[in-house]
Amino acid sequence: MHDTLIVEKTIEFVKKALHEAESGHDWLHIERVYNNAMKIAADEPHANLLIIKLGALLHDIADAKFHNGNEDIGPEIAKKFLGENKVEPNIINVVLEIIRKISFKNSLDKESNDEALSIELKILQDADKLDAIGAIGIARAFSYGGYKLRPFYDKQIAPNLSLTKEEYKKSTAPTINHFYEKLLLLKDMMHTQTGKKMAEERHQFMLTFLEQFYNETEFKI
Ligand code: ADP
Ligand code: NI
């Protein structure tokens, strides 16, 4: 099948699948990650655009945290869809690998060493992380916190600055802690030059937000 057609079909498939998703992990998140990835890829001439497009579109098709921690459902759904649409097996395998490895919590596993990552995975990790910071990152964090009925802040619960992957998955801390446990760490985890530049501006915006938040709440971490 022609690349353009398979991308169009994938867009339709993902829109339908995420129809009722939490607003931080819905089609609009996918669209932003796709656009971020395209921007970064424009400065990375060796990247394979079909892999990046399919990876961006399918990376949150069934996020483990909405499926009792099951990390196999997303890759299985993607495998079935891509297979039915006769995508080349080697492309399918790379896309499945990306879905498994893209997430922040999986980069907490130290075996995921930077050198070994493909350029397509680096671009997609950067694109996904960019959507977790800045104004949109703030919106997503409070949306997720609301979805989980978490308080905005709690003076009694300090952030844990060295969470392991298991602790991160189990964390039920107030939403403001998530800035210290994840969001403020992301700019130093970017792989590409373009991603780093985009992250810097969004990072500064979060710092400004936090300062104002403390002024208005008389609460400080
Ligand atoms: P990843 O899939 O990259 O490991 P997550 O899916 O856990 O990352 O997080 C995606 C987004 O969901 C975060 O950037 C944040 O906006 C929101 N989120 C996840 N966990 C929390 C949390 N404990 N508090 C607030 N927001 C969260
Ligand atoms: Ni995502």
PDB file of C-alpha atoms and ligand atoms in Angstrom:
ATOM      1  CA  MET A   1       0.000   0.000   0.000  1.00  0.00           C
ATOM      2  CA  HIS A   2       1.249   3.504  -0.781  1.00  0.00           C
ATOM      3  CA  ASP A   3       2.756   5.381   2.205  1.00  0.00           C
ATOM      4  CA  THR A   4       0.276   8.269   2.029  1.00  0.00           C
ATOM      5  CA  LEU A   5      -2.682   5.909   2.038  1.00  0.00           C
ATOM      6  CA  ILE A   6      -1.468   3.858   4.995  1.00  0.00           C
ATOM      7  CA  VAL A   7      -0.837   7.072   6.973  1.00  0.00           C
ATOM      8  CA  GLU A   8      -4.376   8.271   6.183  1.00  0.00           C
ATOM      9  CA  LYS A   9      -5.872   4.933   7.213  1.00  0.00           C
ATOM     10  CA  THR A  10      -3.843   4.980  10.423  1.00  0.00           C
ATOM     11  CA  ILE A  11      -5.110   8.472  11.260  1.00  0.00           C
ATOM     12  CA  GLU A  12      -8.714   7.274  10.882  1.00  0.00           C
ATOM     13  CA  PHE A  13      -8.016   4.169  12.964  1.00  0.00           C
ATOM     14  CA  VAL A  14      -6.356   6.110  15.804  1.00  0.00           C
ATOM     15  CA  LYS A  15      -9.031   8.836  15.897  1.00  0.00           C
ATOM     16  CA  LYS A  16     -11.671   6.159  16.322  1.00  0.00           C
ATOM     17  CA  ALA A  17      -9.720   4.174  18.919  1.00  0.00           C
ATOM     18  CA  LEU A  18      -9.053   7.263  21.087  1.00  0.00           C
ATOM     19  CA  HIS A  19     -12.575   8.615  20.767  1.00  0.00           C
ATOM     20  CA  GLU A  20     -13.223   8.533  24.515  1.00  0.00           C
ATOM     21  CA  ALA A  21      -9.654   8.902  25.809  1.00  0.00           C
ATOM     22  CA  GLU A  22      -8.641  11.125  28.756  1.00  0.00           C
ATOM     23  CA  SER A  23      -7.940  14.576  27.307  1.00  0.00           C
ATOM     24  CA  GLY A  24      -4.171  14.424  27.893  1.00  0.00           C
ATOM     25  CA  HIS A  25      -3.914  11.164  25.950  1.00  0.00           C
ATOM     26  CA  ASP A  26      -6.475  11.725  23.185  1.00  0.00           C
ATOM     27  CA  TRP A  27      -6.269  12.308  19.422  1.00  0.00           C
ATOM     28  CA  LEU A  28      -5.157  15.927  19.978  1.00  0.00           C
ATOM     29  CA  HIS A  29      -2.122  14.643  21.946  1.00  0.00           C
ATOM     30  CA  ILE A  30      -1.290  12.344  19.032  1.00  0.00           C
ATOM     31  CA  GLU A  31      -1.679  15.181  16.532  1.00  0.00           C
ATOM     32  CA  ARG A  32       0.652  17.449  18.571  1.00  0.00           C
ATOM     33  CA  VAL A  33       3.277  14.701  18.927  1.00  0.00           C
ATOM     34  CA  TYR A  34       3.039  14.038  15.175  1.00  0.00           C
ATOM     35  CA  ASN A  35       3.563  17.740  14.419  1.00  0.00           C
ATOM     36  CA  ASN A  36       6.465  18.023  16.896  1.00  0.00           C
ATOM     37  CA  ALA A  37       8.061  14.952  15.319  1.00  0.00           C
ATOM     38  CA  MET A  38       7.717  16.389  11.811  1.00  0.00           C
ATOM     39  CA  LYS A  39       9.370  19.647  12.936  1.00  0.00           C
ATOM     40  CA  ILE A  40      12.298  17.792  14.510  1.00  0.00           C
ATOM     41  CA  ALA A  41      12.601  15.394  11.561  1.00  0.00           C
ATOM     42  CA  ALA A  42      12.967  18.336   9.174  1.00  0.00           C
ATOM     43  CA  ASP A  43      16.439  18.843  10.733  1.00  0.00           C
ATOM     44  CA  GLU A  44      17.339  15.122  10.679  1.00  0.00           C
ATOM     45  CA  PRO A  45      17.884  14.134   7.040  1.00  0.00           C
ATOM     46  CA  HIS A  46      18.513  10.431   7.774  1.00  0.00           C
ATOM     47  CA  ALA A  47      15.246   9.754   9.554  1.00  0.00           C
ATOM     48  CA  ASN A  48      12.636   7.482   7.945  1.00  0.00           C
ATOM     49  CA  LEU A  49       9.440   9.528   7.742  1.00  0.00           C
ATOM     50  CA  LEU A  50       7.034   6.592   7.364  1.00  0.00           C
ATOM     51  CA  ILE A  51       8.359   5.051  10.586  1.00  0.00           C
ATOM     52  CA  ILE A  52       8.095   8.388  12.384  1.00  0.00           C
ATOM     53  CA  LYS A  53       4.533   8.995  11.186  1.00  0.00           C
ATOM     54  CA  LEU A  54       3.295   5.525  12.095  1.00  0.00           C
ATOM     55  CA  GLY A  55       5.164   5.608  15.409  1.00  0.00           C
ATOM     56  CA  ALA A  56       3.687   8.993  16.351  1.00  0.00           C
ATOM     57  CA  LEU A  57       0.170   7.923  15.376  1.00  0.00           C
ATOM     58  CA  LEU A  58       0.256   4.557  17.164  1.00  0.00           C
ATOM     59  CA  HIS A  59       2.440   5.284  20.215  1.00  0.00           C
ATOM     60  CA  ASP A  60      -0.458   5.689  22.681  1.00  0.00           C
ATOM     61  CA  ILE A  61      -2.988   3.415  20.978  1.00  0.00           C
ATOM     62  CA  ALA A  62      -3.442   1.560  24.294  1.00  0.00           C
ATOM     63  CA  ASP A  63      -1.380   3.245  27.033  1.00  0.00           C
ATOM     64  CA  ALA A  64      -0.556   0.719  29.763  1.00  0.00           C
ATOM     65  CA  LYS A  65      -1.671   3.052  32.543  1.00  0.00           C
ATOM     66  CA  PHE A  66      -5.223   2.913  31.232  1.00  0.00           C
ATOM     67  CA  HIS A  67      -5.031  -0.893  30.842  1.00  0.00           C
ATOM     68  CA  ASN A  68      -4.025  -2.109  34.311  1.00  0.00           C
ATOM     69  CA  GLY A  69      -0.334  -1.659  33.532  1.00  0.00           C
ATOM     70  CA  ASN A  70      -0.438  -4.104  30.602  1.00  0.00           C
ATOM     71  CA  GLU A  71       2.386  -3.005  28.255  1.00  0.00           C
ATOM     72  CA  ASP A  72       1.604  -5.581  25.552  1.00  0.00           C
ATOM     73  CA  ILE A  73      -1.851  -4.406  24.473  1.00  0.00           C
ATOM     74  CA  GLY A  74      -0.618  -1.326  22.531  1.00  0.00           C
ATOM     75  CA  PRO A  75       1.971  -3.219  20.451  1.00  0.00           C
ATOM     76  CA  GLU A  76      -0.542  -6.061  19.830  1.00  0.00           C
ATOM     77  CA  ILE A  77      -3.243  -3.703  18.523  1.00  0.00           C
ATOM     78  CA  ALA A  78      -0.695  -1.907  16.320  1.00  0.00           C
ATOM     79  CA  LYS A  79       0.688  -5.211  14.996  1.00  0.00           C
ATOM     80  CA  LYS A  80      -2.760  -6.443  14.010  1.00  0.00           C
ATOM     81  CA  PHE A  81      -3.698  -3.146  12.331  1.00  0.00           C
ATOM     82  CA  LEU A  82      -0.437  -2.769  10.392  1.00  0.00           C
ATOM     83  CA  GLY A  83      -0.435  -6.458   9.384  1.00  0.00           C
ATOM     84  CA  GLU A  84      -4.000  -6.256   8.078  1.00  0.00           C
ATOM     85  CA  ASN A  85      -2.951  -3.260   6.016  1.00  0.00           C
ATOM     86  CA  LYS A  86       0.006  -5.104   4.500  1.00  0.00           C
ATOM     87  CA  VAL A  87       2.719  -2.846   5.886  1.00  0.00           C
ATOM     88  CA  GLU A  88       6.170  -4.404   5.337  1.00  0.00           C
ATOM     89  CA  PRO A  89       7.118  -6.684   8.268  1.00  0.00           C
ATOM     90  CA  ASN A  90      10.425  -4.884   8.907  1.00  0.00           C
ATOM     91  CA  ILE A  91       8.606  -1.528   9.202  1.00  0.00           C
ATOM     92  CA  ILE A  92       6.024  -3.130  11.524  1.00  0.00           C
ATOM     93  CA  ASN A  93       8.776  -4.458  13.784  1.00  0.00           C
ATOM     94  CA  VAL A  94      10.464  -1.083  14.096  1.00  0.00           C
ATOM     95  CA  VAL A  95       7.153   0.665  14.856  1.00  0.00           C
ATOM     96  CA  LEU A  96       6.314  -1.900  17.560  1.00  0.00           C
ATOM     97  CA  GLU A  97       9.744  -1.404  19.118  1.00  0.00           C
ATOM     98  CA  ILE A  98       9.087   2.361  19.181  1.00  0.00           C
ATOM     99  CA  ILE A  99       5.716   1.905  20.900  1.00  0.00           C
ATOM    100  CA  ARG A 100       7.411  -0.219  23.577  1.00  0.00           C
ATOM    101  CA  LYS A 101      10.302   2.162  24.168  1.00  0.00           C
ATOM    102  CA  ILE A 102       8.947   5.673  23.689  1.00  0.00           C
ATOM    103  CA  SER A 103       7.633   6.316  27.181  1.00  0.00           C
ATOM    104  CA  PHE A 104       9.285   8.294  29.985  1.00  0.00           C
ATOM    105  CA  LYS A 105       8.910   5.472  32.476  1.00  0.00           C
ATOM    106  CA  ASN A 106      10.782   3.127  30.140  1.00  0.00           C
ATOM    107  CA  SER A 107      13.633   5.615  29.913  1.00  0.00           C
ATOM    108  CA  LEU A 108      13.922   5.266  33.707  1.00  0.00           C
ATOM    109  CA  ASP A 109      15.222   1.751  32.971  1.00  0.00           C
ATOM    110  CA  LYS A 110      18.951   2.288  32.804  1.00  0.00           C
ATOM    111  CA  GLU A 111      19.520  -0.339  30.141  1.00  0.00           C
ATOM    112  CA  SER A 112      17.992   2.051  27.593  1.00  0.00           C
ATOM    113  CA  ASN A 113      21.315   3.649  26.751  1.00  0.00           C
ATOM    114  CA  ASP A 114      21.333   6.615  24.441  1.00  0.00           C
ATOM    115  CA  GLU A 115      23.785   5.371  21.816  1.00  0.00           C
ATOM    116  CA  ALA A 116      21.674   2.330  20.997  1.00  0.00           C
ATOM    117  CA  LEU A 117      18.506   4.275  20.134  1.00  0.00           C
ATOM    118  CA  SER A 118      17.536   4.750  16.495  1.00  0.00           C
ATOM    119  CA  ILE A 119      17.141   8.301  15.166  1.00  0.00           C
ATOM    120  CA  GLU A 120      13.404   7.633  14.689  1.00  0.00           C
ATOM    121  CA  LEU A 121      12.990   6.636  18.352  1.00  0.00           C
ATOM    122  CA  LYS A 122      15.013   9.646  19.508  1.00  0.00           C
ATOM    123  CA  ILE A 123      12.827  11.997  17.469  1.00  0.00           C
ATOM    124  CA  LEU A 124       9.628  10.428  18.784  1.00  0.00           C
ATOM    125  CA  GLN A 125      10.784  10.418  22.404  1.00  0.00           C
ATOM    126  CA  ASP A 126      11.599  14.118  22.049  1.00  0.00           C
ATOM    127  CA  ALA A 127       8.268  14.846  20.346  1.00  0.00           C
ATOM    128  CA  ASP A 128       6.304  13.049  23.091  1.00  0.00           C
ATOM    129  CA  LYS A 129       8.290  14.714  25.893  1.00  0.00           C
ATOM    130  CA  LEU A 130       7.705  18.166  24.384  1.00  0.00           C
ATOM    131  CA  ASP A 131       3.984  17.571  24.789  1.00  0.00           C
ATOM    132  CA  ALA A 132       4.516  16.916  28.512  1.00  0.00           C
ATOM    133  CA  ILE A 133       6.078  20.349  29.172  1.00  0.00           C
ATOM    134  CA  GLY A 134       5.195  24.003  28.610  1.00  0.00           C
ATOM    135  CA  ALA A 135       1.625  25.294  28.660  1.00  0.00           C
ATOM    136  CA  ILE A 136       0.226  22.095  27.202  1.00  0.00           C
ATOM    137  CA  GLY A 137       2.241  20.012  29.673  1.00  0.00           C
ATOM    138  CA  ILE A 138       0.683  21.941  32.558  1.00  0.00           C
ATOM    139  CA  ALA A 139      -2.803  21.415  31.111  1.00  0.00           C
ATOM    140  CA  ARG A 140      -2.164  17.689  30.677  1.00  0.00           C
ATOM    141  CA  ALA A 141      -0.791  17.228  34.185  1.00  0.00           C
ATOM    142  CA  PHE A 142      -3.839  18.799  35.827  1.00  0.00           C
ATOM    143  CA  SER A 143      -6.167  16.936  33.480  1.00  0.00           C
ATOM    144  CA  TYR A 144      -4.571  13.630  34.474  1.00  0.00           C
ATOM    145  CA  GLY A 145      -4.578  14.622  38.156  1.00  0.00           C
ATOM    146  CA  GLY A 146      -8.289  15.429  37.886  1.00  0.00           C
ATOM    147  CA  TYR A 147      -8.975  12.156  36.127  1.00  0.00           C
ATOM    148  CA  LYS A 148      -7.272  10.402  39.084  1.00  0.00           C
ATOM    149  CA  LEU A 149      -8.963  12.673  41.688  1.00  0.00           C
ATOM    150  CA  ARG A 150      -5.596  13.904  42.971  1.00  0.00           C
ATOM    151  CA  PRO A 151      -5.254  17.167  44.958  1.00  0.00           C
ATOM    152  CA  PHE A 152      -3.352  20.014  43.223  1.00  0.00           C
ATOM    153  CA  TYR A 153      -0.849  20.196  46.122  1.00  0.00           C
ATOM    154  CA  ASP A 154      -0.355  18.906  49.666  1.00  0.00           C
ATOM    155  CA  LYS A 155       2.138  20.373  52.144  1.00  0.00           C
ATOM    156  CA  GLN A 156       2.562  16.994  53.826  1.00  0.00           C
ATOM    157  CA  ILE A 157       3.723  15.110  50.745  1.00  0.00           C
ATOM    158  CA  ALA A 158       7.174  16.032  49.414  1.00  0.00           C
ATOM    159  CA  PRO A 159       8.152  15.100  45.854  1.00  0.00           C
ATOM    160  CA  ASN A 160      10.369  12.051  45.395  1.00  0.00           C
ATOM    161  CA  LEU A 161      13.246  13.115  43.155  1.00  0.00           C
ATOM    162  CA  SER A 162      14.617   9.654  42.423  1.00  0.00           C
ATOM    163  CA  LEU A 163      11.664   7.474  41.538  1.00  0.00           C
ATOM    164  CA  THR A 164      12.299   4.057  40.032  1.00  0.00           C
ATOM    165  CA  LYS A 165      10.036   2.906  37.201  1.00  0.00           C
ATOM    166  CA  GLU A 166       7.917   0.847  39.631  1.00  0.00           C
ATOM    167  CA  GLU A 167       7.566   3.729  42.122  1.00  0.00           C
ATOM    168  CA  TYR A 168       6.699   6.121  39.282  1.00  0.00           C
ATOM    169  CA  LYS A 169       3.900   3.837  38.066  1.00  0.00           C
ATOM    170  CA  LYS A 170       2.473   3.460  41.582  1.00  0.00           C
ATOM    171  CA  SER A 171       2.770   7.115  42.599  1.00  0.00           C
ATOM    172  CA  THR A 172      -0.455   8.744  43.829  1.00  0.00           C
ATOM    173  CA  ALA A 173       1.193  12.052  44.763  1.00  0.00           C
ATOM    174  CA  PRO A 174      -0.479  15.462  44.275  1.00  0.00           C
ATOM    175  CA  THR A 175      -0.222  16.884  40.761  1.00  0.00           C
ATOM    176  CA  ILE A 176       2.291  19.631  41.631  1.00  0.00           C
ATOM    177  CA  ASN A 177       4.765  16.912  42.691  1.00  0.00           C
ATOM    178  CA  HIS A 178       4.654  15.557  39.151  1.00  0.00           C
ATOM    179  CA  PHE A 179       6.504  18.693  38.002  1.00  0.00           C
ATOM    180  CA  TYR A 180       9.475  17.674  40.193  1.00  0.00           C
ATOM    181  CA  GLU A 181       9.174  13.941  39.612  1.00  0.00           C
ATOM    182  CA  LYS A 182       8.974  14.222  35.839  1.00  0.00           C
ATOM    183  CA  LEU A 183       8.148  17.443  33.989  1.00  0.00           C
ATOM    184  CA  LEU A 184      11.137  19.569  35.074  1.00  0.00           C
ATOM    185  CA  LEU A 185      13.517  16.690  34.302  1.00  0.00           C
ATOM    186  CA  LEU A 186      12.499  16.348  30.677  1.00  0.00           C
ATOM    187  CA  LYS A 187      14.512  19.153  29.085  1.00  0.00           C
ATOM    188  CA  ASP A 188      17.761  17.399  30.030  1.00  0.00           C
ATOM    189  CA  MET A 189      16.568  14.125  28.518  1.00  0.00           C
ATOM    190  CA  MET A 190      16.084  15.472  25.005  1.00  0.00           C
ATOM    191  CA  HIS A 191      18.157  13.808  22.275  1.00  0.00           C
ATOM    192  CA  THR A 192      17.991  16.143  19.253  1.00  0.00           C
ATOM    193  CA  GLN A 193      19.229  19.725  18.882  1.00  0.00           C
ATOM    194  CA  THR A 194      15.845  20.937  17.626  1.00  0.00           C
ATOM    195  CA  GLY A 195      14.071  19.152  20.473  1.00  0.00           C
ATOM    196  CA  LYS A 196      16.430  20.705  23.032  1.00  0.00           C
ATOM    197  CA  LYS A 197      15.736  24.192  21.734  1.00  0.00           C
ATOM    198  CA  MET A 198      11.967  23.687  21.808  1.00  0.00           C
ATOM    199  CA  ALA A 199      12.167  22.195  25.318  1.00  0.00           C
ATOM    200  CA  GLU A 200      14.123  25.115  26.782  1.00  0.00           C
ATOM    201  CA  GLU A 201      11.366  27.649  26.100  1.00  0.00           C
ATOM    202  CA  ARG A 202       8.645  25.351  27.454  1.00  0.00           C
ATOM    203  CA  HIS A 203      10.735  24.621  30.556  1.00  0.00           C
ATOM    204  CA  GLN A 204      11.110  28.318  31.360  1.00  0.00           C
ATOM    205  CA  PHE A 205       7.359  28.748  31.016  1.00  0.00           C
ATOM    206  CA  MET A 206       6.766  26.018  33.633  1.00  0.00           C
ATOM    207  CA  LEU A 207       9.140  27.745  36.049  1.00  0.00           C
ATOM    208  CA  THR A 208       7.179  30.971  35.625  1.00  0.00           C
ATOM    209  CA  PHE A 209       3.940  29.066  36.185  1.00  0.00           C
ATOM    210  CA  LEU A 210       5.260  27.473  39.392  1.00  0.00           C
ATOM    211  CA  GLU A 211       6.369  30.819  40.791  1.00  0.00           C
ATOM    212  CA  GLN A 212       2.933  32.317  40.189  1.00  0.00           C
ATOM    213  CA  PHE A 213       1.258  29.175  41.586  1.00  0.00           C
ATOM    214  CA  TYR A 214       3.196  29.569  44.849  1.00  0.00           C
ATOM    215  CA  ASN A 215       2.361  33.271  45.046  1.00  0.00           C
ATOM    216  CA  GLU A 216      -1.326  32.528  44.723  1.00  0.00           C
ATOM    217  CA  THR A 217      -1.460  29.530  47.060  1.00  0.00           C
ATOM    218  CA  GLU A 218       1.094  30.518  49.702  1.00  0.00           C
ATOM    219  CA  PHE A 219       2.332  26.983  49.319  1.00  0.00           C
ATOM    220  CA  LYS A 220       5.864  26.066  48.296  1.00  0.00           C
ATOM    221  CA  ILE A 221       7.621  22.783  47.643  1.00  0.00           C
TER     222      ILE A 221
HETATM  223  P1  ADP B   1       5.028   8.101  29.767  1.00  0.00           P
HETATM  224  O1  ADP B   1       3.934   7.362  29.052  1.00  0.00           O
HETATM  225  O2  ADP B   1       5.910   8.897  28.858  1.00  0.00           O
HETATM  226  O3  ADP B   1       5.738   7.269  30.757  1.00  0.00           O
HETATM  227  P2  ADP B   1       2.988   9.161  31.133  1.00  0.00           P
HETATM  228  O4  ADP B   1       2.047   8.541  30.137  1.00  0.00           O
HETATM  229  O5  ADP B   1       3.112   8.601  32.500  1.00  0.00           O
HETATM  230  O6  ADP B   1       4.394   9.223  30.518  1.00  0.00           O
HETATM  231  O7  ADP B   1       2.601  10.614  31.244  1.00  0.00           O
HETATM  232  C1  ADP B   1       2.010  11.294  30.187  1.00  0.00           C
HETATM  233  C2  ADP B   1       1.407  12.542  30.735  1.00  0.00           C
HETATM  234  O8  ADP B   1       0.359  12.221  31.641  1.00  0.00           O
HETATM  235  C3  ADP B   1       2.370  13.329  31.594  1.00  0.00           C
HETATM  236  O9  ADP B   1       3.215  14.121  30.825  1.00  0.00           O
HETATM  237  C4  ADP B   1       1.435  14.105  32.437  1.00  0.00           C
HETATM  238  O10 ADP B   1       0.901  15.172  31.711  1.00  0.00           O
HETATM  239  C5  ADP B   1       0.374  13.098  32.721  1.00  0.00           C
HETATM  240  N1  ADP B   1       0.686  12.378  33.946  1.00  0.00           N
HETATM  241  C6  ADP B   1       1.157  11.132  34.120  1.00  0.00           C
HETATM  242  N2  ADP B   1       1.314  10.827  35.418  1.00  0.00           N
HETATM  243  C7  ADP B   1       0.891  11.914  36.094  1.00  0.00           C
HETATM  244  C8  ADP B   1       0.794  12.263  37.473  1.00  0.00           C
HETATM  245  N3  ADP B   1       1.153  11.413  38.438  1.00  0.00           N
HETATM  246  N4  ADP B   1       0.336  13.495  37.776  1.00  0.00           N
HETATM  247  C9  ADP B   1      -0.022  14.360  36.819  1.00  0.00           C
HETATM  248  N5  ADP B   1       0.052  14.103  35.520  1.00  0.00           N
HETATM  249  C10 ADP B   1       0.503  12.907  35.154  1.00  0.00           C
HETATM  250 NI    NI B   2       2.237  10.133  24.219  1.00  0.00          NI
END
